[in-house]
Amino acid sequence: MSANSLRKRAFVYSDDAGENLDVCPPSPTKKRTPSRRTSELFRRTAETHRLVGREAERKTIREFCENHILVPKAGSLYISGQPGTGKTALLKEVMRDMEREMKDVEHEVKTATINCMTVKDPRLVYQKLLIEMGYVAESKEKDAAIKSLESLVLKSNKKKIMYVVVLDEIDQLLTKDQDVLYKLFEWASTEGSKLTLFGIANALDMTDRFLPRLKARDCEPQLLNFNPYQVAEIRAIIMDRLFSLEDDTKDESNGKVEGKDKSETGKPRVAPLMQRAAIELCARKVAAATGDLRKALDICRQTIEMVELETRKKERLEKRQSLPQRGLAPLSEIRLANLENQVAGSSENATAARRQSGSFADAVSSKAAKLTLQDAPKVTVEHVKKALASAFGSPVVQKMKALNVHQKIVLAVLVMKIQSGKTVDCEVGKVFDHYTTTCRSSNKIGAVNRGEYQDLINMLEANGLITLGKSKEERLRKIGLVPRESEVLDATRGQDILDTILAKAGVKMDATDM
């Protein structure tokens, strides 16, 4: 065995390795700690037993389903709202709650759900819908899928059926002539149609800006807007997830925001694992910044993991201090040369070292797992402050988030040029040409003229986000990007138009300080 491999093994088993004492994955049979179970509840992918709040929106969606799916009668509902406001989750929950009612009606109900972000070409959505409904286009002609789908939803036949289509991120189907969206909304508004359409997107005024002909043709969908979450709602959702770990709240399912943090006597209940002040701070900061529930859940998960890490480090330190008292020498005192000789002569000593290291980590994790919800350390205000600073980034990122979309596109163009190594082309005129091409390729937003572009450049310079060099001609002035590329990407991430532009340009979205 080589000396290099011995050194690697000595490092893993050495007490000096610190965190490497937990390199061995825990046994599947080990009990998870309360912090670990709670952290999983706050993951974005976690399935909760109910959605708290949004009672007015829930009622509107349910009434629409009753009037159009159960009857049946074709129609369309456009659901808008900022990211993280619960649009998709609430619609899924209402549809899930109504499954039995849909099965009991005389007609058949077929549901197709598509996230339009996964559709490369808007016209391919017809074929994808056919597949989701269990059909295929009868021929390979270009418009075969359109004709097949139109025949299904518009032509009358003896079989009673209602096709329910849910298109998430529907604004991804926008094209120059909006032909795809016009067809779908018109089909859902045609007399005798068998299509009920749900469109979900972030833009509140999408139908007004991009589909003006819908009003003229009397095809305008019913509108439902989700406002950003308020402090009380975010606080109630966090408390609900924490209380869901306790046995006495497992059967509660009324879904109301009010009263969830009160006991039967009317006194405030003490939430496990998070101090009430920490919950309040998280709710207030997120509500003031974005109202994005996902951000609040991320912060809670991060702070709970912080506390668990601190607890494990403390227990590990206590365990190390107790080892010499029991006659066990710390592993760091095993010299590398001695370990090499022992392994060269026999594997028994190395095995003993591994066993001692493993038993040490087991003792630490088992102690943490024995903690109850009431005994486990709690997240404090200081933990939340650290997570908030990480979640909302630097003041520069916040400043860029407040810019209009054209200013953000200019910054994104600069990032594209830097990543492609074309910094020599960062001149006012060439950046304008690139900006115009980028807007044109997006099919979603028109470029401003040269005069307006110059105003954008001057405003970016005034905000300290770019630098402008000197030149006799304005178009030849050099532009320099002040923020880091990663900060620009953080400021533009999560906005549909910018995400599409950056994805088409092949920009590395995980850029760090490069």
Coordinates of C-alpha atoms in Angstrom, one line a residue:
M1 CA 0.0 0.0 0.0
S2 CA 1.4 3.4 -1.0
A3 CA 2.3 6.1 1.5
N4 CA -0.1 8.5 -0.2
S5 CA -3.1 6.2 0.4
L6 CA -2.0 5.8 4.0
R7 CA -1.8 9.5 4.5
K8 CA -5.4 9.9 3.1
R9 CA -6.7 7.2 5.4
A10 CA -4.9 8.7 8.4
F11 CA -6.5 12.1 7.6
V12 CA -10.0 10.6 7.5
Y13 CA -9.6 8.8 10.8
S14 CA -7.7 11.7 12.5
D15 CA -9.4 13.8 15.1
D16 CA -7.7 16.8 13.4
A17 CA -10.0 16.2 10.4
G18 CA -12.9 17.8 12.4
E19 CA -16.0 17.3 10.2
N20 CA -14.6 14.2 8.7
L21 CA -15.5 12.3 11.8
D22 CA -19.0 12.0 10.2
V23 CA -17.8 10.7 6.9
C24 CA -19.5 7.4 7.4
P25 CA -23.2 7.8 6.5
P26 CA -25.6 7.0 9.3
S27 CA -27.3 3.7 9.3
P28 CA -30.8 3.7 7.8
T29 CA -32.2 2.3 11.0
K30 CA -31.0 5.3 13.1
K31 CA -33.6 7.6 14.4
R32 CA -33.6 11.0 12.8
T33 CA -33.1 14.0 15.0
P34 CA -36.0 16.5 15.5
S35 CA -34.0 19.1 13.6
R36 CA -33.5 16.8 10.7
R37 CA -37.2 15.9 10.5
T38 CA -38.2 19.6 10.7
S39 CA -35.6 20.6 8.1
E40 CA -37.2 18.2 5.7
L41 CA -40.6 19.7 6.3
F42 CA -39.3 23.1 5.1
R43 CA -37.9 21.9 1.9
R44 CA -39.6 23.3 -1.2
T45 CA -40.4 19.8 -2.4
A46 CA -42.0 18.7 0.8
E47 CA -45.7 17.6 0.5
T48 CA -47.7 19.2 3.4
H49 CA -51.0 17.8 4.5
R50 CA -52.7 21.1 3.8
L51 CA -52.1 24.6 2.5
V52 CA -52.7 27.2 5.2
G53 CA -54.6 30.4 4.2
R54 CA -55.6 31.6 0.7
E55 CA -59.2 31.0 1.6
A56 CA -60.6 33.5 -0.9
E57 CA -58.5 32.1 -3.7
R58 CA -59.4 28.6 -2.8
K59 CA -63.1 29.4 -2.9
T60 CA -62.7 31.1 -6.4
I61 CA -60.9 28.1 -7.9
R62 CA -63.3 25.6 -6.4
E63 CA -66.3 27.5 -7.7
F64 CA -64.7 27.7 -11.1
C65 CA -64.2 23.9 -11.1
E66 CA -67.8 23.3 -10.0
N67 CA -69.2 25.5 -12.7
H68 CA -67.0 24.2 -15.6
I69 CA -65.7 20.8 -14.8
L70 CA -68.5 19.2 -12.9
V71 CA -71.3 20.6 -15.0
P72 CA -69.6 20.4 -17.6
K73 CA -69.1 23.7 -19.4
A74 CA -66.0 24.9 -21.2
G75 CA -64.1 27.9 -19.8
S76 CA -60.7 29.3 -18.9
L77 CA -59.1 30.7 -15.7
Y78 CA -55.9 32.8 -15.8
I79 CA -54.1 32.7 -12.4
S80 CA -51.4 35.3 -11.9
G81 CA -49.1 36.3 -9.1
Q82 CA -45.5 36.7 -8.1
P83 CA -43.3 33.6 -7.6
G84 CA -43.8 31.9 -4.3
T85 CA -47.4 33.0 -3.8
G86 CA -48.9 29.4 -3.9
K87 CA -50.6 29.5 -7.3
T88 CA -49.7 26.1 -8.6
A89 CA -49.8 24.4 -5.1
L90 CA -53.3 25.7 -4.3
L91 CA -54.7 24.6 -7.7
K92 CA -53.2 21.2 -7.3
E93 CA -54.7 20.9 -3.8
V94 CA -58.2 21.9 -4.9
M95 CA -58.1 19.5 -7.8
R96 CA -56.9 16.7 -5.5
D97 CA -59.7 17.5 -3.0
M98 CA -62.2 17.3 -5.8
E99 CA -61.0 14.0 -7.3
R100 CA -63.9 12.0 -5.8
E101 CA -66.5 14.5 -7.1
M102 CA -65.0 14.4 -10.5
K103 CA -65.2 10.6 -10.5
D104 CA -68.9 10.7 -9.5
V105 CA -70.1 12.8 -12.4
E106 CA -71.7 11.2 -15.4
H107 CA -69.1 12.4 -17.9
E108 CA -65.5 11.4 -18.0
V109 CA -62.9 14.0 -16.8
K110 CA -59.4 13.8 -18.4
T111 CA -56.6 16.0 -16.9
A112 CA -53.4 17.1 -18.5
T113 CA -50.8 19.2 -16.7
I114 CA -47.8 20.7 -18.4
N115 CA -45.1 23.1 -17.3
C116 CA -44.5 25.2 -20.4
M117 CA -40.9 25.7 -19.3
T118 CA -40.3 22.2 -20.6
V119 CA -41.7 23.0 -24.1
K120 CA -38.9 24.0 -26.4
D121 CA -41.1 25.3 -29.2
P122 CA -44.6 26.7 -28.3
R123 CA -46.2 24.8 -31.2
L124 CA -45.1 21.5 -29.7
V125 CA -47.5 22.0 -26.8
Y126 CA -50.3 20.5 -28.9
Q127 CA -48.5 17.2 -29.3
K128 CA -47.6 17.2 -25.7
L129 CA -51.2 17.7 -24.7
L130 CA -52.3 14.8 -26.9
I131 CA -49.7 12.5 -25.3
E132 CA -50.8 13.6 -21.7
M133 CA -54.4 12.8 -22.7
G134 CA -53.5 9.4 -24.0
Y135 CA -53.7 10.1 -27.7
V136 CA -51.3 10.5 -30.6
A137 CA -51.5 12.5 -33.8
E138 CA -53.0 10.5 -36.7
S139 CA -50.4 11.6 -39.2
K140 CA -46.9 13.1 -39.2
E141 CA -48.0 16.3 -40.9
K142 CA -46.9 19.6 -39.4
D143 CA -50.3 20.6 -38.2
A144 CA -51.6 17.0 -37.5
A145 CA -51.4 17.5 -33.7
I146 CA -53.4 20.8 -33.9
K147 CA -56.1 19.2 -36.0
S148 CA -56.3 16.1 -33.7
L149 CA -56.5 18.2 -30.6
E150 CA -59.1 20.6 -32.1
S151 CA -61.2 17.6 -33.2
L152 CA -61.1 16.2 -29.6
V153 CA -62.2 19.4 -27.9
L154 CA -64.6 20.9 -30.4
K155 CA -66.3 18.2 -32.4
S156 CA -69.3 16.7 -30.7
N157 CA -69.7 13.0 -30.3
K158 CA -71.7 10.6 -28.2
K159 CA -69.1 10.2 -25.5
K160 CA -69.4 12.8 -22.8
I161 CA -66.0 14.0 -21.7
M162 CA -64.3 17.1 -20.3
Y163 CA -60.7 17.8 -21.0
V164 CA -59.0 19.8 -18.1
V165 CA -55.7 21.4 -19.2
V166 CA -53.4 23.0 -16.7
L167 CA -50.6 25.1 -18.3
D168 CA -48.1 26.3 -15.7
E169 CA -45.7 29.1 -16.8
I170 CA -48.1 29.7 -19.7
D171 CA -46.3 32.9 -20.8
Q172 CA -43.6 30.6 -22.2
L173 CA -46.0 29.9 -25.1
L174 CA -45.9 33.6 -26.2
T175 CA -44.9 33.9 -29.9
K176 CA -44.8 36.9 -32.3
D177 CA -48.3 36.3 -33.5
Q178 CA -49.6 34.7 -30.3
D179 CA -51.2 32.0 -32.4
V180 CA -50.8 29.2 -29.9
L181 CA -52.4 31.1 -27.0
Y182 CA -55.2 32.5 -29.1
K183 CA -56.1 29.0 -30.2
L184 CA -56.2 27.5 -26.7
F185 CA -58.2 30.4 -25.2
E186 CA -60.6 30.4 -28.1
W187 CA -61.2 26.7 -27.9
A188 CA -62.0 27.0 -24.2
S189 CA -64.5 29.8 -25.1
T190 CA -66.3 28.1 -28.0
E191 CA -69.9 27.0 -27.5
G192 CA -70.1 23.3 -27.0
S193 CA -66.3 22.9 -26.4
K194 CA -65.0 20.2 -24.1
L195 CA -62.0 22.1 -22.9
T196 CA -61.5 23.7 -19.5
L197 CA -58.2 25.7 -19.4
F198 CA -56.1 26.8 -16.4
G199 CA -53.3 29.2 -17.3
I200 CA -50.7 30.0 -14.6
A201 CA -48.1 32.8 -14.9
N202 CA -46.3 35.5 -13.0
A203 CA -47.5 38.5 -15.1
L204 CA -50.8 40.0 -13.9
D205 CA -51.5 41.9 -17.2
M206 CA -50.3 39.2 -19.7
T207 CA -53.8 38.9 -21.2
D208 CA -54.1 42.7 -21.6
R209 CA -50.6 43.2 -23.1
F210 CA -50.3 40.1 -25.3
L211 CA -53.8 39.0 -26.1
P212 CA -55.8 42.1 -27.0
R213 CA -57.9 40.1 -29.5
L214 CA -59.4 37.9 -26.8
K215 CA -61.5 40.8 -25.6
A216 CA -62.7 41.6 -29.1
R217 CA -63.6 37.9 -29.7
D218 CA -65.2 37.6 -26.3
C219 CA -62.7 34.9 -25.3
E220 CA -61.2 36.7 -22.3
P221 CA -60.5 34.2 -19.4
Q222 CA -61.7 34.7 -15.8
L223 CA -58.8 36.3 -13.9
L224 CA -57.5 35.5 -10.4
N225 CA -54.5 37.2 -8.9
F226 CA -52.5 36.0 -5.9
N227 CA -51.1 38.8 -3.8
P228 CA -47.7 38.4 -2.1
Y229 CA -47.9 36.7 1.3
Q230 CA -48.4 39.0 4.3
V231 CA -46.7 38.8 7.7
A232 CA -49.6 37.0 9.4
E233 CA -49.9 34.4 6.6
I234 CA -46.1 33.6 6.5
R235 CA -46.0 33.4 10.3
A236 CA -49.1 31.0 10.4
I237 CA -47.6 28.7 7.7
I238 CA -44.3 28.5 9.6
M239 CA -46.1 27.8 12.9
D240 CA -48.3 25.2 11.2
R241 CA -45.3 23.2 9.8
L242 CA -43.6 23.3 13.2
F243 CA -46.8 22.2 15.1
S244 CA -47.4 19.4 12.5
L245 CA -44.6 17.5 14.2
E246 CA -46.5 17.3 17.4
D247 CA -48.9 14.5 18.0
D248 CA -51.7 16.7 19.2
T249 CA -51.9 18.6 15.9
K250 CA -51.8 15.8 13.4
D251 CA -55.6 15.6 13.0
E252 CA -56.1 19.4 12.6
S253 CA -57.0 20.2 9.0
N254 CA -59.1 23.3 8.9
G255 CA -56.5 25.2 7.0
K256 CA -57.3 28.6 8.5
V257 CA -54.7 31.2 9.1
E258 CA -56.3 32.6 12.3
G259 CA -55.9 30.7 15.5
K260 CA -53.3 28.2 14.4
D261 CA -50.8 29.5 16.9
K262 CA -53.2 29.5 19.8
S263 CA -53.9 26.7 22.3
E264 CA -57.3 25.5 23.5
T265 CA -57.1 27.9 26.4
G266 CA -56.5 30.8 24.0
K267 CA -52.9 31.4 25.1
P268 CA -50.1 31.5 22.5
R269 CA -48.6 28.0 21.9
V270 CA -44.9 27.5 22.1
A271 CA -43.6 26.4 18.8
P272 CA -40.8 23.7 18.8
L273 CA -37.3 24.3 17.4
M274 CA -37.8 28.1 16.6
Q275 CA -38.2 31.0 19.0
R276 CA -41.3 33.0 18.4
A277 CA -39.2 36.2 17.9
A278 CA -37.2 34.3 15.2
I279 CA -40.4 33.3 13.4
E280 CA -41.7 36.9 13.6
L281 CA -38.4 38.3 12.2
C282 CA -38.4 35.9 9.3
A283 CA -42.0 36.6 8.4
R284 CA -41.6 40.3 8.6
K285 CA -38.4 40.5 6.5
V286 CA -39.7 38.2 3.8
A287 CA -43.1 39.9 3.6
A288 CA -41.4 43.3 3.3
A289 CA -38.9 42.1 0.6
T290 CA -40.8 39.9 -1.7
G291 CA -43.7 38.1 0.0
D292 CA -42.2 34.8 -1.5
L293 CA -43.2 32.0 0.8
R294 CA -40.5 29.8 -0.7
K295 CA -37.9 32.2 0.5
A296 CA -39.3 32.1 4.0
L297 CA -39.3 28.2 4.0
D298 CA -35.6 28.2 2.8
I299 CA -34.6 30.6 5.6
C300 CA -36.3 28.3 8.2
R301 CA -34.7 25.2 6.8
Q302 CA -31.2 26.9 6.8
T303 CA -31.6 28.2 10.4
I304 CA -32.7 24.8 11.7
E305 CA -29.7 23.2 10.0
M306 CA -27.5 25.8 11.5
V307 CA -28.7 24.9 15.0
E308 CA -28.3 21.2 14.3
L309 CA -24.7 21.7 13.1
E310 CA -23.9 23.8 16.2
T311 CA -25.4 21.2 18.5
R312 CA -23.4 18.4 16.8
K313 CA -20.2 20.4 17.1
K314 CA -20.8 21.0 20.8
E315 CA -21.5 17.4 21.5
R316 CA -18.5 16.3 19.5
L317 CA -16.3 18.7 21.6
E318 CA -17.7 17.3 24.8
K319 CA -17.1 13.8 23.6
R320 CA -13.5 14.5 22.7
Q321 CA -12.9 16.0 26.1
S322 CA -14.3 13.0 27.9
L323 CA -12.2 10.4 25.9
P324 CA -8.8 10.8 27.8
Q325 CA -10.6 10.5 31.1
R326 CA -11.8 7.0 30.0
G327 CA -8.3 6.0 29.0
L328 CA -8.8 6.5 25.3
A329 CA -6.1 8.6 23.5
P330 CA -7.4 11.1 21.0
L331 CA -6.9 9.8 17.4
S332 CA -4.9 12.9 16.6
E333 CA -2.1 11.5 18.8
I334 CA -1.6 8.6 16.5
R335 CA 1.5 9.5 14.5
L336 CA 1.5 9.0 10.8
A337 CA 4.7 7.0 10.7
N338 CA 3.4 4.6 13.5
L339 CA 0.1 4.2 11.6
E340 CA 2.0 3.3 8.4
N341 CA 4.0 0.6 10.2
Q342 CA 0.9 -0.8 11.9
V343 CA -1.1 -1.0 8.6
A344 CA 2.0 -2.5 6.8
G345 CA 2.2 -5.2 9.5
S346 CA -1.4 -5.9 10.1
S347 CA -4.8 -4.5 9.3
E348 CA -6.2 -5.1 12.8
N349 CA -5.0 -1.7 14.2
A350 CA -6.4 0.2 11.2
T351 CA -9.7 -1.6 11.7
A352 CA -9.6 -0.7 15.4
A353 CA -9.1 2.9 14.5
R354 CA -12.0 2.9 12.1
R355 CA -14.2 1.2 14.7
Q356 CA -13.2 3.8 17.4
S357 CA -13.9 6.7 15.0
G358 CA -17.2 5.1 13.9
S359 CA -18.4 4.6 17.5
F360 CA -17.5 8.2 18.3
A361 CA -19.7 9.5 15.5
D362 CA -22.5 7.0 16.4
A363 CA -22.5 8.3 20.0
V364 CA -22.8 11.9 18.9
S365 CA -25.6 11.2 16.4
S366 CA -27.5 8.9 18.8
K367 CA -27.4 11.5 21.5
A368 CA -28.9 14.2 19.1
A369 CA -31.6 11.7 18.0
K370 CA -32.7 11.2 21.6
L371 CA -33.6 14.8 22.0
T372 CA -37.3 15.6 22.0
L373 CA -39.0 18.5 20.2
Q374 CA -39.2 20.3 23.6
D375 CA -35.6 19.6 24.5
A376 CA -34.0 20.4 21.2
P377 CA -32.1 23.7 20.9
K378 CA -34.1 26.5 19.2
V379 CA -33.4 28.8 16.3
T380 CA -32.8 32.3 17.6
V381 CA -33.0 35.8 16.1
E382 CA -29.3 35.7 15.4
H383 CA -29.6 32.6 13.3
V384 CA -32.4 34.2 11.3
K385 CA -30.3 37.4 10.7
K386 CA -27.5 35.3 9.3
A387 CA -29.8 33.4 7.0
L388 CA -31.5 36.7 5.9
A389 CA -28.2 38.2 5.0
S390 CA -27.4 35.2 2.8
A391 CA -30.8 35.0 1.2
F392 CA -31.3 38.5 0.1
G393 CA -27.7 39.1 -0.8
S394 CA -25.7 42.3 -0.9
P395 CA -27.1 45.9 -1.3
V396 CA -25.7 45.9 -4.8
V397 CA -28.0 42.9 -5.7
Q398 CA -31.0 44.6 -4.2
K399 CA -30.2 47.7 -6.2
M400 CA -30.1 45.7 -9.4
K401 CA -33.4 44.0 -8.6
A402 CA -35.1 47.4 -8.5
L403 CA -34.0 48.2 -12.1
N404 CA -36.4 47.9 -15.0
V405 CA -36.2 45.0 -17.4
H406 CA -34.2 46.8 -20.1
Q407 CA -31.5 47.9 -17.7
K408 CA -31.2 44.3 -16.5
I409 CA -30.9 43.0 -20.1
V410 CA -28.0 45.5 -20.7
L411 CA -26.3 44.1 -17.6
A412 CA -27.0 40.5 -18.7
V413 CA -25.5 41.4 -22.2
L414 CA -22.3 42.5 -20.4
V415 CA -22.2 39.2 -18.5
M416 CA -22.6 37.3 -21.8
K417 CA -19.7 39.2 -23.3
I418 CA -17.5 38.6 -20.3
Q419 CA -18.3 34.9 -20.2
S420 CA -17.6 34.5 -23.9
G421 CA -14.3 36.4 -23.6
K422 CA -15.3 39.3 -25.8
T423 CA -14.6 42.1 -23.3
V424 CA -12.9 44.0 -26.1
D425 CA -16.4 44.4 -27.7
C426 CA -17.8 46.1 -24.6
E427 CA -18.4 49.4 -26.3
V428 CA -21.6 51.5 -26.1
G429 CA -22.5 50.8 -29.8
K430 CA -21.6 47.1 -29.9
V431 CA -23.4 46.5 -26.6
F432 CA -26.5 48.2 -28.1
D433 CA -26.4 45.9 -31.1
H434 CA -26.1 42.9 -28.9
Y435 CA -28.9 44.2 -26.7
T436 CA -31.2 44.7 -29.7
T437 CA -30.5 41.2 -31.0
T438 CA -31.2 39.7 -27.6
C439 CA -34.5 41.4 -27.3
R440 CA -35.5 40.3 -30.8
S441 CA -34.6 36.7 -30.2
S442 CA -36.7 36.6 -27.0
N443 CA -40.0 37.2 -28.9
K444 CA -41.3 38.8 -25.7
I445 CA -40.0 42.3 -25.4
G446 CA -39.1 45.0 -27.9
A447 CA -35.8 46.9 -27.8
V448 CA -35.7 50.6 -27.0
N449 CA -34.3 53.1 -29.5
R450 CA -30.8 54.5 -29.4
G451 CA -31.8 57.6 -27.5
E452 CA -33.6 55.7 -24.8
Y453 CA -30.7 53.2 -24.7
Q454 CA -28.3 56.0 -24.0
D455 CA -30.6 57.1 -21.0
L456 CA -30.4 53.5 -19.7
I457 CA -26.6 53.6 -19.9
N458 CA -26.4 56.9 -18.1
M459 CA -28.7 55.7 -15.3
L460 CA -26.7 52.6 -14.8
E461 CA -23.5 54.7 -14.5
A462 CA -25.2 57.0 -12.1
N463 CA -26.2 54.0 -9.9
G464 CA -22.5 52.9 -9.9
L465 CA -23.3 49.6 -11.8
I466 CA -21.1 50.4 -14.9
T467 CA -18.2 52.6 -15.8
L468 CA -18.0 54.5 -19.0
G469 CA -14.6 55.3 -20.7
K470 CA -13.8 58.4 -22.6
S471 CA -14.0 58.7 -26.4
K472 CA -14.7 61.4 -29.0
E473 CA -17.6 59.3 -30.3
E474 CA -20.3 58.2 -27.8
R475 CA -20.7 54.8 -29.4
L476 CA -17.0 54.0 -28.9
R477 CA -17.0 54.6 -25.2
K478 CA -15.9 51.4 -23.3
I479 CA -18.4 50.0 -20.8
G480 CA -17.1 48.2 -17.7
L481 CA -19.3 46.0 -15.4
V482 CA -18.9 47.0 -11.7
P483 CA -20.8 44.2 -9.9
R484 CA -19.5 40.6 -10.0
E485 CA -21.1 38.3 -12.6
S486 CA -22.6 36.2 -9.9
E487 CA -24.3 39.3 -8.4
V488 CA -25.9 40.2 -11.7
L489 CA -27.2 36.6 -12.1
D490 CA -28.6 36.7 -8.6
A491 CA -30.5 39.9 -9.4
T492 CA -31.9 38.5 -12.7
R493 CA -32.7 35.0 -11.6
G494 CA -36.4 34.0 -11.3
Q495 CA -37.7 36.4 -13.9
D496 CA -39.1 34.6 -16.9
I497 CA -38.0 36.9 -19.7
L498 CA -34.5 37.2 -18.3
D499 CA -34.2 33.5 -17.6
T500 CA -35.2 32.7 -21.2
I501 CA -32.7 35.3 -22.6
L502 CA -29.8 34.0 -20.5
A503 CA -30.7 30.3 -21.2
K504 CA -30.7 30.9 -25.0
A505 CA -27.4 32.7 -24.7
G506 CA -25.9 29.8 -22.8
V507 CA -24.9 31.9 -19.8
K508 CA -23.6 29.9 -16.8
M509 CA -26.3 30.5 -14.2
D510 CA -24.1 29.1 -11.4
A511 CA -21.4 31.6 -12.0
T512 CA -19.4 32.5 -8.9
D513 CA -16.5 34.8 -8.6
M514 CA -14.9 33.9 -11.9

